[in-house]
Short mmCIF file of C-alpha atoms in Angstrom, two decimals:
data_model
loop_
_atom_site.label_atom_id
_atom_site.label_comp_id
_atom_site.label_asym_id
_atom_site.label_seq_id
_atom_site.Cartn_x
_atom_site.Cartn_y
_atom_site.Cartn_z
CA MET E 1 22.66 30.51 -0.63
CA SER E 2 22.31 34.29 -0.40
CA ILE E 3 21.38 34.58 -4.09
CA ILE E 4 18.11 32.73 -3.43
CA THR E 5 17.06 35.00 -0.59
CA THR E 6 18.27 38.13 -2.42
CA LEU E 7 16.33 37.36 -5.62
CA SER E 8 13.18 36.35 -3.72
CA ARG E 9 13.44 39.46 -1.54
CA MET E 10 13.71 41.67 -4.66
CA TRP E 11 10.77 39.95 -6.31
CA LEU E 12 8.43 39.94 -3.32
CA THR E 13 9.18 43.57 -2.36
CA ARG E 14 9.08 44.66 -6.05
CA SER E 15 12.25 46.63 -5.40
CA VAL E 16 16.03 46.32 -5.49
CA LYS E 17 16.14 48.24 -2.23
CA PRO E 18 17.82 46.06 0.43
CA PHE E 19 16.65 45.45 3.97
CA THR E 20 18.81 48.05 5.80
CA PHE E 21 19.31 48.00 9.57
CA LYS E 22 20.75 51.21 11.00
CA ASN E 23 22.22 52.22 14.33
CA GLU E 24 19.19 54.27 15.34
CA TYR E 25 15.96 53.92 17.29
CA ASP E 26 12.93 55.77 18.60
CA GLU E 27 13.15 56.69 22.28
CA LYS E 28 9.38 56.42 22.39
CA LEU E 29 8.16 53.21 20.75
CA PRO E 30 4.83 53.45 18.84
CA TYR E 31 3.13 50.37 20.30
CA SER E 32 0.04 51.85 21.92
CA GLN E 33 -2.20 51.06 18.91
CA CYS E 34 -0.66 47.71 18.04
CA GLN E 35 -3.10 44.78 18.15
CA ASN E 36 -2.14 41.20 19.04
CA LEU E 37 0.96 42.42 20.86
CA GLY E 38 3.18 39.87 22.60
CA LEU E 39 6.00 40.29 25.08
CA TYR E 40 9.39 38.54 25.16
CA VAL E 41 12.12 38.69 27.82
CA HIS E 42 15.64 37.37 27.24
CA ILE E 43 17.69 35.94 30.11
CA PRO E 44 21.12 35.18 28.60
CA PHE E 45 22.76 33.15 31.37
CA CYS E 46 23.71 29.45 31.17
CA SER E 47 25.52 27.11 33.56
CA SER E 48 27.42 25.72 30.55
CA ILE E 49 27.55 26.76 26.91
CA CYS E 50 26.31 24.27 24.28
CA SER E 51 28.50 24.39 21.16
CA PHE E 52 25.54 24.16 18.72
CA CYS E 53 23.41 26.91 20.30
CA PRO E 54 23.39 30.21 18.33
CA TYR E 55 21.49 32.30 20.86
CA CYS E 56 22.85 35.19 22.87
CA LYS E 57 24.17 33.73 26.11
CA VAL E 58 27.01 34.08 28.68
CA LYS E 59 28.30 31.94 31.51
CA TYR E 60 26.22 32.46 34.66
CA SER E 61 27.47 34.38 37.66
CA LYS E 62 25.05 35.53 40.33
CA GLU E 63 26.58 39.01 40.55
CA LEU E 64 26.33 39.66 36.81
CA CYS E 65 22.88 38.08 36.62
CA ASP E 66 21.51 40.30 39.40
CA ARG E 67 23.03 43.41 37.80
CA TYR E 68 21.45 42.44 34.46
CA LEU E 69 18.02 41.80 36.03
CA ASP E 70 18.09 45.16 37.79
CA ALA E 71 18.74 46.76 34.39
CA LEU E 72 15.97 44.69 32.83
CA LEU E 73 13.50 46.00 35.37
CA ARG E 74 14.50 49.56 34.43
CA GLU E 75 14.11 48.80 30.69
CA ILE E 76 10.58 47.53 31.39
CA ALA E 77 9.80 50.80 33.19
CA LEU E 78 11.33 52.88 30.37
CA VAL E 79 9.06 51.27 27.80
CA GLY E 80 5.99 50.70 29.94
CA ASN E 81 5.83 54.27 31.23
CA GLN E 82 5.55 55.56 27.63
CA ILE E 83 1.78 55.09 27.63
CA SER E 84 -0.88 55.68 30.29
CA GLY E 85 -2.87 52.81 31.65
CA LYS E 86 -2.31 49.12 30.89
CA LYS E 87 -1.82 47.84 27.36
CA GLN E 88 -3.47 44.50 26.64
CA VAL E 89 -1.02 41.89 25.30
CA THR E 90 -1.52 38.27 24.25
CA SER E 91 1.33 36.59 26.05
CA LEU E 92 4.69 36.77 27.81
CA TYR E 93 7.59 34.43 27.04
CA PHE E 94 10.96 34.10 28.75
CA GLY E 95 13.83 32.69 26.64
CA GLY E 96 17.55 32.38 26.90
CA GLY E 97 19.95 31.25 27.95
CA THR E 98 18.46 29.48 30.91
CA PRO E 99 15.77 31.68 32.51
CA ALA E 100 15.35 29.24 35.42
CA LEU E 101 18.76 30.36 36.71
CA ALA E 102 16.87 33.50 37.71
CA ALA E 103 13.74 31.65 38.87
CA ASP E 104 13.76 33.39 42.24
CA ARG E 105 13.44 36.77 40.52
CA LEU E 106 11.01 35.94 37.68
CA LYS E 107 7.98 36.91 39.82
CA GLU E 108 9.59 40.32 40.34
CA ILE E 109 9.99 40.73 36.56
CA ILE E 110 6.46 39.45 35.83
CA ASP E 111 4.98 41.83 38.42
CA ALA E 112 6.92 44.73 36.87
CA LEU E 113 5.46 43.89 33.46
CA LYS E 114 1.96 43.56 34.88
CA GLU E 115 2.18 47.15 36.10
CA HIS E 116 2.03 48.19 32.42
CA PHE E 117 0.51 45.25 30.52
CA GLU E 118 -2.50 42.99 30.88
CA ILE E 119 -1.49 39.47 29.79
CA THR E 120 -4.45 37.50 28.37
CA GLU E 121 -3.06 34.20 27.10
CA GLY E 122 -0.48 33.06 29.65
CA ILE E 123 3.21 33.14 30.51
CA GLY E 124 5.82 30.73 29.17
CA VAL E 125 9.38 29.91 30.30
CA GLU E 126 12.11 27.88 28.57
CA LEU E 127 13.83 25.26 30.77
CA HIS E 128 16.91 23.10 30.64
CA PRO E 129 16.13 19.46 31.66
CA ASP E 130 18.22 20.01 34.80
CA ASN E 131 15.74 22.72 35.85
CA VAL E 132 12.74 20.37 35.88
CA THR E 133 12.59 19.82 39.63
CA ARG E 134 9.58 20.15 41.90
CA THR E 135 11.16 23.17 43.67
CA THR E 136 11.87 25.13 40.47
CA LEU E 137 8.53 24.24 38.89
CA GLN E 138 6.64 25.33 42.00
CA THR E 139 8.59 28.61 42.06
CA LEU E 140 7.54 29.22 38.42
CA ARG E 141 3.89 28.34 39.14
CA ASP E 142 3.83 30.69 42.13
CA ALA E 143 5.21 33.44 39.88
CA GLY E 144 2.28 33.02 37.49
CA VAL E 145 3.92 30.90 34.78
CA THR E 146 1.40 28.76 32.88
CA LYS E 147 3.54 27.19 30.14
CA ILE E 148 7.00 25.64 30.06
CA SER E 149 9.21 24.45 27.22
CA ILE E 150 11.97 21.95 28.02
CA GLY E 151 15.00 21.80 25.73
CA ILE E 152 15.42 18.05 25.50
CA GLN E 153 17.09 17.95 22.00
CA SER E 154 17.08 14.12 22.22
CA PHE E 155 16.42 11.43 24.83
CA GLN E 156 18.90 9.14 23.08
CA GLU E 157 22.49 8.91 24.26
CA LYS E 158 23.98 8.76 20.74
CA TYR E 159 22.58 12.20 19.93
CA GLN E 160 23.23 13.61 23.37
CA ASP E 161 26.91 12.71 22.77
CA ILE E 162 26.86 14.49 19.37
CA LEU E 163 25.37 17.61 20.91
CA GLY E 164 27.52 17.57 24.02
CA ARG E 165 24.53 17.06 26.34
CA LYS E 166 24.43 14.77 29.34
CA PRO E 167 21.84 12.01 29.91
CA ILE E 168 18.40 13.03 31.26
CA ASP E 169 16.95 11.52 34.42
CA LEU E 170 13.59 10.79 32.76
CA PRO E 171 11.77 9.20 35.75
CA ALA E 172 12.71 12.14 38.01
CA MET E 173 11.65 14.68 35.37
CA ALA E 174 8.32 12.91 34.79
CA GLN E 175 7.67 12.76 38.52
CA SER E 176 8.26 16.49 38.94
CA LEU E 177 5.98 17.30 36.01
CA SER E 178 3.20 15.16 37.50
CA GLU E 179 3.50 16.97 40.85
CA VAL E 180 3.41 20.53 39.45
CA PRO E 181 1.02 20.77 36.46
CA PHE E 182 1.12 23.45 33.74
CA GLU E 183 -1.33 24.35 30.98
CA THR E 184 1.35 23.54 28.38
CA VAL E 185 4.38 21.29 28.83
CA SER E 186 6.36 21.44 25.60
CA MET E 187 9.48 19.44 24.84
CA ASP E 188 11.94 20.56 22.14
CA PHE E 189 13.81 18.21 19.84
CA ILE E 190 16.33 18.66 17.06
CA PHE E 191 15.84 16.83 13.78
CA ALA E 192 18.20 16.26 10.83
CA LEU E 193 21.08 15.13 13.01
CA PRO E 194 23.65 12.73 11.46
CA THR E 195 22.17 9.27 10.71
CA GLN E 196 18.90 10.24 12.45
CA THR E 197 15.95 8.13 11.29
CA PHE E 198 12.20 8.29 11.51
CA GLU E 199 12.28 5.63 14.25
CA ASP E 200 14.69 7.82 16.28
CA LEU E 201 12.38 10.83 16.13
CA LYS E 202 9.26 8.74 16.70
CA GLN E 203 10.83 7.28 19.82
CA ASP E 204 11.63 10.74 21.18
CA ILE E 205 8.11 12.03 20.48
CA ASP E 206 6.44 8.98 22.00
CA THR E 207 8.69 9.26 25.05
CA ALA E 208 7.81 12.94 25.46
CA PHE E 209 4.06 12.41 25.33
CA ALA E 210 4.31 9.44 27.69
CA ASN E 211 6.24 11.42 30.29
CA GLY E 212 4.36 14.64 30.89
CA ALA E 213 4.46 16.59 27.61
CA ASN E 214 1.30 17.68 25.82
CA HIS E 215 3.21 19.59 23.09
CA VAL E 216 6.39 18.93 21.14
CA ALA E 217 8.58 21.06 18.89
CA ILE E 218 10.86 19.46 16.33
CA TYR E 219 13.34 22.06 15.16
CA PRO E 220 15.82 21.49 12.28
CA PHE E 221 19.50 21.50 13.04
CA ILE E 222 21.10 24.62 11.47
CA ASP E 223 24.85 24.96 11.22
CA PHE E 224 25.50 28.60 12.16
CA THR E 225 28.94 29.83 11.03
CA PHE E 226 29.77 31.47 14.36
CA THR E 227 29.12 28.49 16.67
CA GLN E 228 31.70 25.90 17.64
CA SER E 229 29.55 23.01 16.42
CA THR E 230 31.19 20.25 14.33
CA VAL E 231 27.92 18.42 13.63
CA PRO E 232 27.56 17.66 9.87
CA THR E 233 24.31 18.64 8.16
CA MET E 234 21.82 16.22 6.61
CA LYS E 235 21.22 16.19 2.87
CA LYS E 236 18.04 17.84 1.51
CA LYS E 237 16.42 14.63 0.24
CA GLU E 238 16.91 12.81 3.55
CA LYS E 239 15.72 15.84 5.54
CA ARG E 240 12.51 16.10 3.51
CA ALA E 241 11.75 12.39 3.91
CA LEU E 242 12.30 12.68 7.66
CA LEU E 243 10.11 15.77 8.09
CA ASP E 244 7.33 14.30 5.93
CA ALA E 245 7.41 10.96 7.78
CA ILE E 246 7.30 12.45 11.27
CA THR E 247 4.58 14.92 10.26
CA ALA E 248 2.45 12.12 8.82
CA TYR E 249 2.97 10.07 11.97
CA CYS E 250 1.88 12.92 14.26
CA MET E 251 -1.20 13.60 12.16
CA GLU E 252 -2.11 9.89 12.17
CA GLN E 253 -1.92 9.96 15.97
CA GLY E 254 -4.46 12.77 16.00
CA TYR E 255 -2.05 15.43 17.21
CA HIS E 256 -2.85 19.06 16.40
CA ARG E 257 -0.34 20.79 14.16
CA SER E 258 0.15 24.39 15.26
CA SER E 259 3.20 25.27 13.12
CA ILE E 260 5.68 23.85 10.66
CA TRP E 261 7.27 21.70 13.36
CA THR E 262 5.08 21.77 16.48
CA PHE E 263 2.41 19.26 17.49
CA SER E 264 0.15 18.95 20.53
CA LYS E 265 -2.23 16.47 22.09
CA GLU E 266 -4.95 19.09 22.34
CA GLU E 267 -5.44 22.38 20.52
CA ARG E 268 -5.28 24.48 23.71
CA ALA E 269 -1.70 23.38 24.35
CA ASN E 270 0.51 25.84 22.51
CA TYR E 271 3.92 27.38 22.87
CA SER E 272 5.21 30.00 20.44
CA SER E 273 6.78 33.37 21.04
CA MET E 274 7.16 34.17 17.31
CA THR E 275 3.79 34.04 15.63
CA ARG E 276 2.56 37.48 16.62
CA GLU E 277 1.58 40.51 14.51
CA HIS E 278 3.59 42.68 16.93
CA PHE E 279 5.80 42.10 19.93
CA LEU E 280 7.97 43.99 22.41
CA GLY E 281 11.34 42.49 23.38
CA PHE E 282 13.21 43.18 26.63
CA GLY E 283 16.78 42.25 27.45
CA CYS E 284 19.93 41.86 25.41
CA SER E 285 19.41 40.46 21.87
CA ALA E 286 15.61 40.75 22.26
CA THR E 287 13.74 41.98 19.19
CA THR E 288 10.73 44.25 18.79
CA LEU E 289 8.32 44.16 15.87
CA LEU E 290 5.89 47.06 15.40
CA LYS E 291 3.71 48.18 12.50
CA ASP E 292 6.45 49.94 10.54
CA GLN E 293 9.68 48.89 12.19
CA PHE E 294 11.74 46.05 13.62
CA LYS E 295 14.53 46.54 16.13
CA ILE E 296 17.06 44.40 17.89
CA ASN E 297 18.82 45.06 21.22
CA THR E 298 22.58 44.83 21.72
CA PHE E 299 24.02 41.36 22.33
CA SER E 300 26.48 42.66 24.92
CA VAL E 301 25.36 42.25 28.53
CA GLU E 302 27.86 44.94 29.63
CA GLU E 303 26.77 47.48 27.02
CA TYR E 304 23.11 46.64 27.66
CA CYS E 305 23.54 47.55 31.33
CA LYS E 306 25.45 50.74 30.47
CA ARG E 307 22.69 51.90 28.13
CA ILE E 308 20.01 51.32 30.72
CA ASP E 309 22.13 53.07 33.40
CA ALA E 310 22.12 56.10 31.06
CA GLN E 311 18.27 55.90 30.86
CA LYS E 312 18.41 54.96 27.15
CA LEU E 313 16.97 52.02 25.28
CA PRO E 314 19.53 49.33 24.45
CA THR E 315 18.65 49.15 20.76
CA ALA E 316 21.57 48.17 18.49
CA LEU E 317 19.84 48.26 15.07
CA THR E 318 16.50 49.29 13.56
CA ILE E 319 14.91 48.72 10.16
CA ARG E 320 12.09 50.99 9.03
CA PHE E 321 9.98 48.97 6.62
CA THR E 322 8.63 49.94 3.25
CA ARG E 323 5.05 48.71 2.89
CA ARG E 324 6.08 45.75 0.75
CA GLN E 325 8.90 44.81 3.10
CA ARG E 326 6.40 44.71 5.98
CA MET E 327 4.10 42.51 3.92
CA VAL E 328 6.92 40.03 3.22
CA TYR E 329 7.83 39.93 6.92
CA TYR E 330 4.16 39.46 7.86
CA LEU E 331 3.63 36.61 5.41
CA PHE E 332 6.89 34.82 6.20
CA TRP E 333 6.22 34.59 9.95
CA THR E 334 2.45 34.07 9.64
CA ALA E 335 3.14 31.16 7.30
CA TYR E 336 5.15 29.53 10.13
CA SER E 337 1.77 28.50 11.52
CA THR E 338 1.20 26.57 8.23
CA GLN E 339 -1.63 28.85 7.13
CA VAL E 340 -2.40 32.44 6.10
CA ASP E 341 -5.87 33.95 6.38
CA SER E 342 -6.43 36.51 3.64
CA ARG E 343 -8.93 38.37 5.84
CA ASP E 344 -6.30 38.91 8.52
CA PHE E 345 -3.89 40.22 5.90
CA GLU E 346 -6.49 42.68 4.54
CA GLU E 347 -7.40 43.87 8.03
CA PHE E 348 -3.70 44.50 8.79
CA PHE E 349 -2.74 46.21 5.54
CA GLY E 350 -6.02 47.53 4.21
CA VAL E 351 -5.66 45.79 0.82
CA PRO E 352 -6.65 42.30 -0.41
CA LEU E 353 -3.89 39.70 -0.34
CA ARG E 354 -4.64 38.68 -3.94
CA SER E 355 -4.20 42.21 -5.21
CA MET E 356 -0.66 42.24 -3.84
CA TYR E 357 0.42 38.65 -4.38
CA GLY E 358 -2.09 37.06 -6.74
CA PHE E 359 0.56 35.59 -9.05
CA GLU E 360 2.54 34.09 -6.16
CA ILE E 361 -0.64 32.50 -4.75
CA TRP E 362 -1.50 31.03 -8.16
CA LEU E 363 2.02 29.65 -8.51
CA ALA E 364 2.05 28.19 -4.98
CA LYS E 365 -1.23 26.40 -5.68
CA LEU E 366 0.04 25.18 -9.06
CA LEU E 367 3.20 23.76 -7.49
CA GLY E 368 1.18 22.03 -4.79
CA PHE E 369 2.56 24.12 -1.92
CA VAL E 370 -0.85 25.35 -0.67
CA THR E 371 -4.54 24.66 -0.82
CA GLU E 372 -7.27 27.28 -0.41
CA GLU E 373 -10.58 27.17 1.36
CA ASN E 374 -12.73 30.26 2.11
CA GLY E 375 -9.77 32.58 1.76
CA VAL E 376 -7.49 30.56 4.06
CA TYR E 377 -4.30 29.22 2.47
CA ARG E 378 -2.95 26.05 4.10
CA MET E 379 0.42 24.45 3.44
CA THR E 380 0.62 20.93 2.09
CA LEU E 381 3.37 18.58 3.26
CA LYS E 382 5.35 19.66 0.21
CA GLY E 383 4.76 23.34 1.00
CA ALA E 384 5.76 22.88 4.62
CA PHE E 385 9.06 21.27 3.59
CA TYR E 386 9.91 24.02 1.13
CA TYR E 387 9.01 26.66 3.70
CA HIS E 388 11.46 24.95 6.03
CA TYR E 389 14.01 24.75 3.21
CA TYR E 390 13.68 28.45 2.42
CA GLU E 391 13.73 29.34 6.12
CA ASN E 392 17.08 27.55 6.32
CA PHE E 393 18.42 29.78 3.49
CA TYR E 394 16.93 32.85 5.22
CA THR E 395 18.54 31.90 8.51
CA LEU E 396 21.99 31.40 7.04
CA SER E 397 21.79 34.45 4.79
CA TYR E 398 20.25 36.94 7.20
CA ILE E 399 20.18 35.81 10.82
CA ASP E 400 23.60 34.15 10.72
CA LYS E 401 25.14 37.34 9.34
CA MET E 402 23.38 39.69 11.74
CA TRP E 403 23.93 37.62 14.88
CA GLY E 404 27.55 37.00 13.90
CA ILE E 405 28.20 40.74 13.64
CA LEU E 406 26.26 41.60 16.83
CA ARG E 407 28.24 39.03 18.80
CA LYS E 408 31.39 41.04 17.95
CA GLU E 409 30.04 44.59 17.86
CA ALA E 410 27.67 45.94 20.48
CA PHE E 411 26.38 48.77 18.23
CA PRO E 412 27.36 48.29 14.56
CA GLU E 413 26.79 51.23 12.22
CA SER E 414 24.52 49.38 9.80
CA ILE E 415 23.84 46.02 8.16
CA LYS E 416 22.34 45.53 4.69
CA PHE E 417 20.80 42.42 3.16
#
């Protein structure tokens, strides 16, 4: 798998130079001039640990959670106080873990962020189905949350058993959602599970939209090497047929496609913490993307707190991009939305997209991966599948390796790809 990502990385960056992450960071982050800046906050606590989940998380205890949140507030101050006045940002997302375990303190965190940032497009929080109660939802609304994303994975018992999840009380969840409305109610599902069919996914999507969701995300199952999951992976041909079929169904229903695997009833309903030109990440394992660098915080809750106690940023690794490397990163994550606007690329980098990647654009059009209209390149169904297919290689070659190391070492010396 790694040979595919290595060769494509060398070709697209026009260099044999690897992506190198080093144990270093800037104490003062250069974000003041960054446009389209988003915010992300990681809350790593869970009541129970799902075997298939690769994200940074630990078993919840109130004492440890409160200590962590106190440190988080100090990290926000460390970064926010680096510039005068308030920096305008697009959005704020809370992920985890299970952020609702800290629901009673989210307003405190949001207020701390609002001292330094003006949030223009809303606040989102990830929820476990157990968290979808009137009391918790009202607490989130009162804190200023406008969007929620519920990690359903599947409504069907056969897949809940495979994933080690318990049944969902759907009537109770739907009732709570009807009593406390949000701008976006997204429900997450996993596709490419063993024996999963189009009818299975269609049933989950229909159930979601009939019970309070106005947005769904259908993420592929990825078998990370460091998880305890024993779920077998689906073959490429079956996975493509499944993704194509469910995409065609959603489009036929008139749903708006906002990314490779997200669909909504109306265009205004959106939920994505990734598709940003720049973002600041707070909390352990959170990442920060700026104009010329990308950094990731330590995965260790204990070491995170110690760094903050010492009035230092909890950064574990930083990569300082070459220009071509930044272009590849920009294109990869922008393409997640299923389209790339050449005018946005030129505004960001100061050069035309065609002058940098004219051959690749020609080849993508020739292979039927994209179409072009007025300088906007849009993925076809075929292109969307192969983006997903490559993203799977990227995840297993890069993210799997990095997260695997960071789970064992709080501050590794360096990682090369």
